[in-house]
Coordinates of C-alpha atoms in Angstrom, one line a residue:
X188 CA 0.0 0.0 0.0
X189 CA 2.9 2.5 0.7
X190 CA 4.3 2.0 -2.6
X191 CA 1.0 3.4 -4.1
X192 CA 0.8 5.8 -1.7
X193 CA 4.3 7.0 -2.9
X194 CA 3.5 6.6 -6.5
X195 CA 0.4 8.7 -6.0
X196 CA 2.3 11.7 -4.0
X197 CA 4.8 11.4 -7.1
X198 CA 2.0 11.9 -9.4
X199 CA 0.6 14.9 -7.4
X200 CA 4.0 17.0 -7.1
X201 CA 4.4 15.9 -10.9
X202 CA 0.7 17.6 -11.8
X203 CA 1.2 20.5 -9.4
X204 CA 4.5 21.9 -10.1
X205 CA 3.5 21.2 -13.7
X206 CA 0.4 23.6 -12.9
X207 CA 2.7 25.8 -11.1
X208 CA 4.8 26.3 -14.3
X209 CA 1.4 27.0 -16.5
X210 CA 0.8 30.4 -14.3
X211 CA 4.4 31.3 -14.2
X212 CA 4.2 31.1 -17.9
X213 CA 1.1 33.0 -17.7
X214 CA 2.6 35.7 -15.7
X215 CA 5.7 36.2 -18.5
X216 CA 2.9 36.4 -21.3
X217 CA 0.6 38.8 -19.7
X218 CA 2.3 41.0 -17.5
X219 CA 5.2 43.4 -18.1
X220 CA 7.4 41.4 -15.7
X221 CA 11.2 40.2 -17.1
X222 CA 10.8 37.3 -19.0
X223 CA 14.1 36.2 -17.6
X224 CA 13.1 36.7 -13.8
X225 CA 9.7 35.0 -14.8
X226 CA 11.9 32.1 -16.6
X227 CA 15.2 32.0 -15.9
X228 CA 15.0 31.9 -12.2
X229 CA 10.9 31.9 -10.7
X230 CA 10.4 28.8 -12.9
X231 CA 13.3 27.2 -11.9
X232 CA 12.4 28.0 -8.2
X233 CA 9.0 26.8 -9.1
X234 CA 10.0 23.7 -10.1
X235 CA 12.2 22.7 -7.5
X236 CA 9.4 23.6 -4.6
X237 CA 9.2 20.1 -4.0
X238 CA 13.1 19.8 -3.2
X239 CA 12.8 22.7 -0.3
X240 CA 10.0 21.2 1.3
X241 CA 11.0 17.6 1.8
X242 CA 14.5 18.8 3.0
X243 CA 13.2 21.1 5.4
X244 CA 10.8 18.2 6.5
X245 CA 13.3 16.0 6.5
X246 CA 15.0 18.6 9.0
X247 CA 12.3 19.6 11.4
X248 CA 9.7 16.2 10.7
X249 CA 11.8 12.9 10.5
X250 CA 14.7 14.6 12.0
X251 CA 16.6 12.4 9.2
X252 CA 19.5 15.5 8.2
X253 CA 21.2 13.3 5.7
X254 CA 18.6 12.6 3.7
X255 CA 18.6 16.4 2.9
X256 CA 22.4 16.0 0.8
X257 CA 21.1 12.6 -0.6
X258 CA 18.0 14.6 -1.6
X259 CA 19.9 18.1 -3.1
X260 CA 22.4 16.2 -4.7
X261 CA 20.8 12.7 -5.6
X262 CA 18.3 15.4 -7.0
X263 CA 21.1 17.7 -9.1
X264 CA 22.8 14.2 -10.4
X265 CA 19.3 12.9 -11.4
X266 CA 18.2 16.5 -13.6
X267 CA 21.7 16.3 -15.4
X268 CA 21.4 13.1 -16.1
X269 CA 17.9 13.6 -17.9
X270 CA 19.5 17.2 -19.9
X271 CA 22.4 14.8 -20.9
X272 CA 19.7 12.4 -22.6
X273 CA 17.9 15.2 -24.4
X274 CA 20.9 16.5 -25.6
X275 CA 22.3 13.3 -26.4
X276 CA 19.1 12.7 -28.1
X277 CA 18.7 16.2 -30.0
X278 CA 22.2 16.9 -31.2
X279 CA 20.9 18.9 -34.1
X280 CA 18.1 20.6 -32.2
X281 CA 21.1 21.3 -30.1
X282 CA 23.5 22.7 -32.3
X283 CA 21.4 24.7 -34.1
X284 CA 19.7 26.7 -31.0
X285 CA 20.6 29.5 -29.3
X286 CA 20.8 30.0 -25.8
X287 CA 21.6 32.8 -23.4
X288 CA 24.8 33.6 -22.1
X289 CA 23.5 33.6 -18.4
X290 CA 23.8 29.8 -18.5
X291 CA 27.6 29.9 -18.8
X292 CA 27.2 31.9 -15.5
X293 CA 24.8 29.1 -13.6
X294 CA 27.2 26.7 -14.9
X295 CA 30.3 28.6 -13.0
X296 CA 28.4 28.9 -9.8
X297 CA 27.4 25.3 -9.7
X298 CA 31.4 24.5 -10.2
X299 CA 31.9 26.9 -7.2
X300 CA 29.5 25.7 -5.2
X301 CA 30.7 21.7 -5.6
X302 CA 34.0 22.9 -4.6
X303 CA 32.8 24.4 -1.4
X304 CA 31.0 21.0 -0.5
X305 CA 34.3 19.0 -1.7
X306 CA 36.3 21.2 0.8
X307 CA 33.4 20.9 3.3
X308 CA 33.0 17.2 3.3
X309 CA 37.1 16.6 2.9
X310 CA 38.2 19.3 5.6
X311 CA 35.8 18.9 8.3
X312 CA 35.4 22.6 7.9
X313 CA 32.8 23.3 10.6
X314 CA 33.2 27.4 11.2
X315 CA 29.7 28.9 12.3
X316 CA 28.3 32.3 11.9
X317 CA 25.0 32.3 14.3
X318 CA 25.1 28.6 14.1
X319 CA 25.0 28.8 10.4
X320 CA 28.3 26.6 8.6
X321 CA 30.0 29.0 6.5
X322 CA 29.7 26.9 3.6
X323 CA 26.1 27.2 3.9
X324 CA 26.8 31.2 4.0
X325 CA 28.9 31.0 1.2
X326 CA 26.3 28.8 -1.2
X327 CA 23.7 31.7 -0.2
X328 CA 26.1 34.6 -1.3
X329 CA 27.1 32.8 -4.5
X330 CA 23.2 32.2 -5.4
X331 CA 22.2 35.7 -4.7
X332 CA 25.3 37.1 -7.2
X333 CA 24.3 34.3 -9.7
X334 CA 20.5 35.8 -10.1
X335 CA 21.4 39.5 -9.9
X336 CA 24.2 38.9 -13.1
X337 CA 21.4 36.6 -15.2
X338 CA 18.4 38.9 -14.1
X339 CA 20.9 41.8 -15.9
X340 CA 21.5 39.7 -18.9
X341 CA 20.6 41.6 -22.1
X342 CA 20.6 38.6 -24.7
X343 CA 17.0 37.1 -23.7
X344 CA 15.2 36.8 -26.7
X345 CA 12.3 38.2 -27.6
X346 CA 9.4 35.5 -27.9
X347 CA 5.9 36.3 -29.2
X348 CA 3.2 36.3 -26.6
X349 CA 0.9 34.6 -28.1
X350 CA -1.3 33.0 -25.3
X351 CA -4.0 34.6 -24.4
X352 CA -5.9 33.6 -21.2
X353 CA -9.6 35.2 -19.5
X354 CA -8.0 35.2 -16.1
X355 CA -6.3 38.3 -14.6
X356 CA -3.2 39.1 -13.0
X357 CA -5.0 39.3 -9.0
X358 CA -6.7 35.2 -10.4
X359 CA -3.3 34.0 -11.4
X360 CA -1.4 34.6 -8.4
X361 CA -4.5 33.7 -6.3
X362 CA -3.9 30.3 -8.3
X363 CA -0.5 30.1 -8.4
X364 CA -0.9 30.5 -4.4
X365 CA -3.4 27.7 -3.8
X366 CA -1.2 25.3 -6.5
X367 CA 2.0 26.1 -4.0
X368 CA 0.1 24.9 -0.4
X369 CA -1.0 21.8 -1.9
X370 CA 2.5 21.1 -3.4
X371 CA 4.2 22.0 -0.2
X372 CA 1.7 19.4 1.5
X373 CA 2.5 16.7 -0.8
X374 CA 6.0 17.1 -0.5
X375 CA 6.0 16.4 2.9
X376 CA 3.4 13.5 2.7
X377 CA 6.3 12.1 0.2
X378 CA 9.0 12.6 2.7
X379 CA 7.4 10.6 5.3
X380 CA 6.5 8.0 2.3
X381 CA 10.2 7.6 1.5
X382 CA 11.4 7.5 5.2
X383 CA 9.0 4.5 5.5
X384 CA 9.8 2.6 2.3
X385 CA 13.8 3.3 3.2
X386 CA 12.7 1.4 6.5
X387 CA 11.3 -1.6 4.9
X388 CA 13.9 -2.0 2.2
X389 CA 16.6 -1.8 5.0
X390 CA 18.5 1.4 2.5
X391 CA 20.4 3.9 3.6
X392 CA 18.6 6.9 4.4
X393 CA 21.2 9.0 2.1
X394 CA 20.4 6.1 -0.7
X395 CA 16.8 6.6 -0.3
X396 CA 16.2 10.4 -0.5
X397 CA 18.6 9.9 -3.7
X398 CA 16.6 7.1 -5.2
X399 CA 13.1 7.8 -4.1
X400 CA 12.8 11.4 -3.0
X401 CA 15.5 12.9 -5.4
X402 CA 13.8 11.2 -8.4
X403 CA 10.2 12.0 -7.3
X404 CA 10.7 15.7 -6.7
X405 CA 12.5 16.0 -9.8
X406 CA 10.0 14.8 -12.1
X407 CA 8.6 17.7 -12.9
X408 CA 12.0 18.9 -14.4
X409 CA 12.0 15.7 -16.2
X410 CA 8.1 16.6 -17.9
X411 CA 8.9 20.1 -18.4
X412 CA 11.8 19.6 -19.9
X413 CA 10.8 17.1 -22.5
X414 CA 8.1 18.9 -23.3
X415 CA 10.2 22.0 -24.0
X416 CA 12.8 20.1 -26.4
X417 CA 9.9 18.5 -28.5
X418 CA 8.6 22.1 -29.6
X419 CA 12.6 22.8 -29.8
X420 CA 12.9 25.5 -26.9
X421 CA 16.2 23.9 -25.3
X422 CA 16.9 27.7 -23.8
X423 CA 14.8 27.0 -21.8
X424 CA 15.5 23.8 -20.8
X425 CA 18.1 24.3 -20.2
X426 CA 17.7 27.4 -17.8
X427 CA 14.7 25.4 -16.2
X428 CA 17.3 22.1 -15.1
X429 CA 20.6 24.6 -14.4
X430 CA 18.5 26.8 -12.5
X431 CA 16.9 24.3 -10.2
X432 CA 19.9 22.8 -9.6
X433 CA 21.2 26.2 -8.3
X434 CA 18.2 26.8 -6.4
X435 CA 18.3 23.1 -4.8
X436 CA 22.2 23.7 -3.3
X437 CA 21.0 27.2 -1.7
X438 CA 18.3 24.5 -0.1
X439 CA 21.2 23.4 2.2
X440 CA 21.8 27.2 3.5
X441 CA 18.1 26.7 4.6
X442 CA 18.2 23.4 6.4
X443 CA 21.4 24.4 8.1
X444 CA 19.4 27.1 8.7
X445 CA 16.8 24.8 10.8
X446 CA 18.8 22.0 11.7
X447 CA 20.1 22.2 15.8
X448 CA 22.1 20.1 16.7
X449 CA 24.5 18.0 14.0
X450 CA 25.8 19.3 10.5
X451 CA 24.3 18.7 7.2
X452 CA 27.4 18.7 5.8
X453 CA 28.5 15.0 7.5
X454 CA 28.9 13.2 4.3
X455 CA 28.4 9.4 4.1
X456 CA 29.5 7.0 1.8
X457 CA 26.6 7.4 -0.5
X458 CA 26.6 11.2 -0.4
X459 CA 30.0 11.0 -1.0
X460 CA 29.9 9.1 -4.1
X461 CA 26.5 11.5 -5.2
X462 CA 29.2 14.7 -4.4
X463 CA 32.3 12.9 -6.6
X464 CA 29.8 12.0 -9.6
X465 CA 27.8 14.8 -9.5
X466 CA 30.5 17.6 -9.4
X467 CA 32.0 15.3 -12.6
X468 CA 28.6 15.8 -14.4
X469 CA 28.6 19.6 -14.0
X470 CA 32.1 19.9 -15.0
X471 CA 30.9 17.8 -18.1
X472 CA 27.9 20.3 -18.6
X473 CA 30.1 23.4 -18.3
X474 CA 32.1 21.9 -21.1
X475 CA 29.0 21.7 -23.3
X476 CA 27.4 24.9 -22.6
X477 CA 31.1 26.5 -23.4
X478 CA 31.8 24.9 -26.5
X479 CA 28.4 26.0 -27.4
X480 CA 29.4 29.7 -27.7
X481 CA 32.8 28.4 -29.2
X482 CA 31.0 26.3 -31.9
X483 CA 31.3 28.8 -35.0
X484 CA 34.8 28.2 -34.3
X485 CA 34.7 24.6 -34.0
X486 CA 34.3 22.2 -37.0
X487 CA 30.8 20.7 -36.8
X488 CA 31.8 17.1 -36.0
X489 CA 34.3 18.3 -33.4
X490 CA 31.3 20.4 -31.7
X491 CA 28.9 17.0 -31.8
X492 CA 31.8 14.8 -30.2
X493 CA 32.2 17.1 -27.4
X494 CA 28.4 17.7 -27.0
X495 CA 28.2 13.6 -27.0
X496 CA 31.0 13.2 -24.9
X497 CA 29.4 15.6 -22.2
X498 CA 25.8 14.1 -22.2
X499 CA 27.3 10.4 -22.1
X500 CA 29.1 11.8 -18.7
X501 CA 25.9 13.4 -17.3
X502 CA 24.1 10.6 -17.9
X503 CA 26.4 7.4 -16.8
X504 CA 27.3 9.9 -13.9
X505 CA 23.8 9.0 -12.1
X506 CA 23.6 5.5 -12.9
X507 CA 27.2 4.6 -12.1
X508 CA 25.9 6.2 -8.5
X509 CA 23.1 3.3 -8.3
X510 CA 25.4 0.8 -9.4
X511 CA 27.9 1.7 -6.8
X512 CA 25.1 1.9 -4.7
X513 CA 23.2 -1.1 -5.3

C-alpha cells in the first residue's frame, strides 16, 4: 500500500509543479514582468518547490539531516542526467539553438559551489556564523550574485506572446498561491512516504532520499523539460534544469538554517559518491554549454563529439551512482 501511496504523492507533485509552471508562464505572457526573472529563475524556483519542502521536512519532521544532501544532490545528479539524454538525443536541435549567455554563469556557480561541498565534506570545515556553517553562507552569497548577473543579462530573446488567457493578473497569483500549499503538503506526505519505504527496504537513508525522493521531486523537471525540447525550446530547458539545480544547493543554506544540533554537511559513503559523480557531471555540462558559444569556431563534427562526450558523462554519472550503490 505505501508504494502506491508514494507513486500517488509522485504523481501529485508531478501535476502541481507542472500547474505551477502553467501560471508562471502565464505571468511572463501577460504582465510586463522580465521574462528572464519570470523564466530563468521563478520557474526554476518553481520547479524545485518540492526539493525545499521535503529537506526542510526531512530537518524539522523525520529529524533524518542526511537525507537532505542525498535529496539536493541525488536530485542535481538525477536532472543532469535527464539534460544529458535530451541532448544526447537532440544533437541537431542542439547545435542549431541558441541560448543565453546567463547559462555559462549558472554553470560557474554550480562549479563553485561543488568545490565548497568537496572542501566541506574533505576538511571537516565546521566554522559557524550564528550557528550557520560558513559553507552554507557562502552557497547563499554565491546564489544571490548568480541571479542578480542573469536577471541583468541583455541577450534574452524576444518571444511572441501569443497565449492569451480570460483570467487576470490578481486570479493567477490567487492560483499560483493555492497550486504552492497543496505542493508544499504533498512534499512532505512524500517525505514521510520515503522514510517509511527506506525502512522496509533496510536502504540507507542517504540512498533513499537519492533514489526515491530525489527522483520524485525531480520529475517535474524531467516533464517540463521534454516537453520544452519536442517544440525545440532547449533555452529553456536548459535554464529550467541549471537553474533548479542552483536553487536546490541554496536548499542546504536553509536546512542548516533549521537544523540544531548535528551538521548537514556530515557526508556518508553514499553522499559522497552523489558529491564525486555529480560535481563530474557539472564539469561535463560546463564543457557543453562553453563549447556552445565556441561552436562557430569549431568544425561541426568536433562540436557534436564534445556535446556527446558531455551528455554520455551526465548521464552514466547518475547511474554509475546506483550501481555503486546497489
Amino acid at each position: 500500500m505505501i508504494y502506491v501511496f508514494y507513486l500517488l504523492l509522485a504523481l501529485a507533485v508531478i501535476y502541481l509543479s507542472l500547474k505551477l509552471s502553467y501560471y508562471v508562464d502565464l505571468l511572463d505572457k501577460t504582465t510586463n514582468l522580465s521574462g528572464a526573472f519570470l523564466g530563468g529563475v521563478m520557474l526554476a524556483a518553481v520547479t524545485s518547490i518540492p526539493e525545499l519542502f521535503t529537506s526542510m521536512s526531512s530537518v524539522l519532521i523525520v529529524r533524518q539531516p542526511d537525507m537532505v544532501m542525498g535529496n539536493i544532490l541525488g536530485s542535481n545528479t538525477f536532472n543532469l542526467a535527464v539534460l544529458g539524454l535530451l541532448i544526447l538525443f537532440s544533437l541537431n536541435k542542439f547545435r542549431n539553438s541558441t541560448i543565453s549567455s546567463s547559462h555559462k554563469t549558472t554553470c560557474f556557480a554550480l562549479i563553485i559551489i561543488n568545490i565548497l561541498l568537496l572542501v566541506a565534506a574533505y576538511s571537516g570545515l565546521s566554522f559557524n556564523i550564528l550557528g550557520v556553517n560558513i559553507v552554507s553562507i557562502l552557497i547563499l552569497v554565491i546564489y544571490v550574485i548568480s541571479i542578480k548577473t542573469m536577471s541583468s543579462s541583455n541577450d534574452d530573446q524576444n518571444e511572441e506572446n501569443s497565449m492569451t488567457t480570460d483570467l487576470s493578473t490578481k486570479d493567477i497569483m490567487i492560483r499560483f498561491l493555492i497550486m504552492s500549499i497543496l505542493l508544499i503538503i504533498a512534499s512532505i506526505a512524500i517525505t514521510y512516504a520515503t522514510d517509511i519505504i527506506s525502512t522496509k527496504l533496510n536502504l540507507g537513508v542517504t540512498f533513499a532520499g537519492a533514489l526515491l525522493l530525489a527522483v520524485a521531486t525531480s520529475l517535474p523537471e524531467v516533464v517540463s523539460s521534454i516537453s520544452l525540447v519536442s517544440k525545440g525550446n532547449i533555452n529553456a530547458t536548459m535554464g529550467n534544469i541549471l537553474g533548479s539545480n542552483l536553487f536546490n544547493l541554496t536548499i542546504l543554506f536553509v536546512a542548516d538554517l533549521l537544523l540544531v544540533n548535528g551538521s548537514i554537511f556530515t557526508m556518508t559513503a553514499e553522499a559522497n559518491n552523489l558529491l564525486m559523480l555529480g560535481s563530474m557531471a557539472t564539469l561535463a555540462i560546463t564543457c557543453v554549454v562553453i563549447t556552445k558559444f565556441k561552436s562557430n569556431n569549431l568544425t561541426k563534427k568536433l562540436s557534436y563529439s564534445v556535446y556527446a562526450l558531455g551528455s554520455i558523462v551526465c548521464t552514466t554519472s547518475y547511474m554509475l551512482f546506483l550501481v555503486l550503490n546497489r
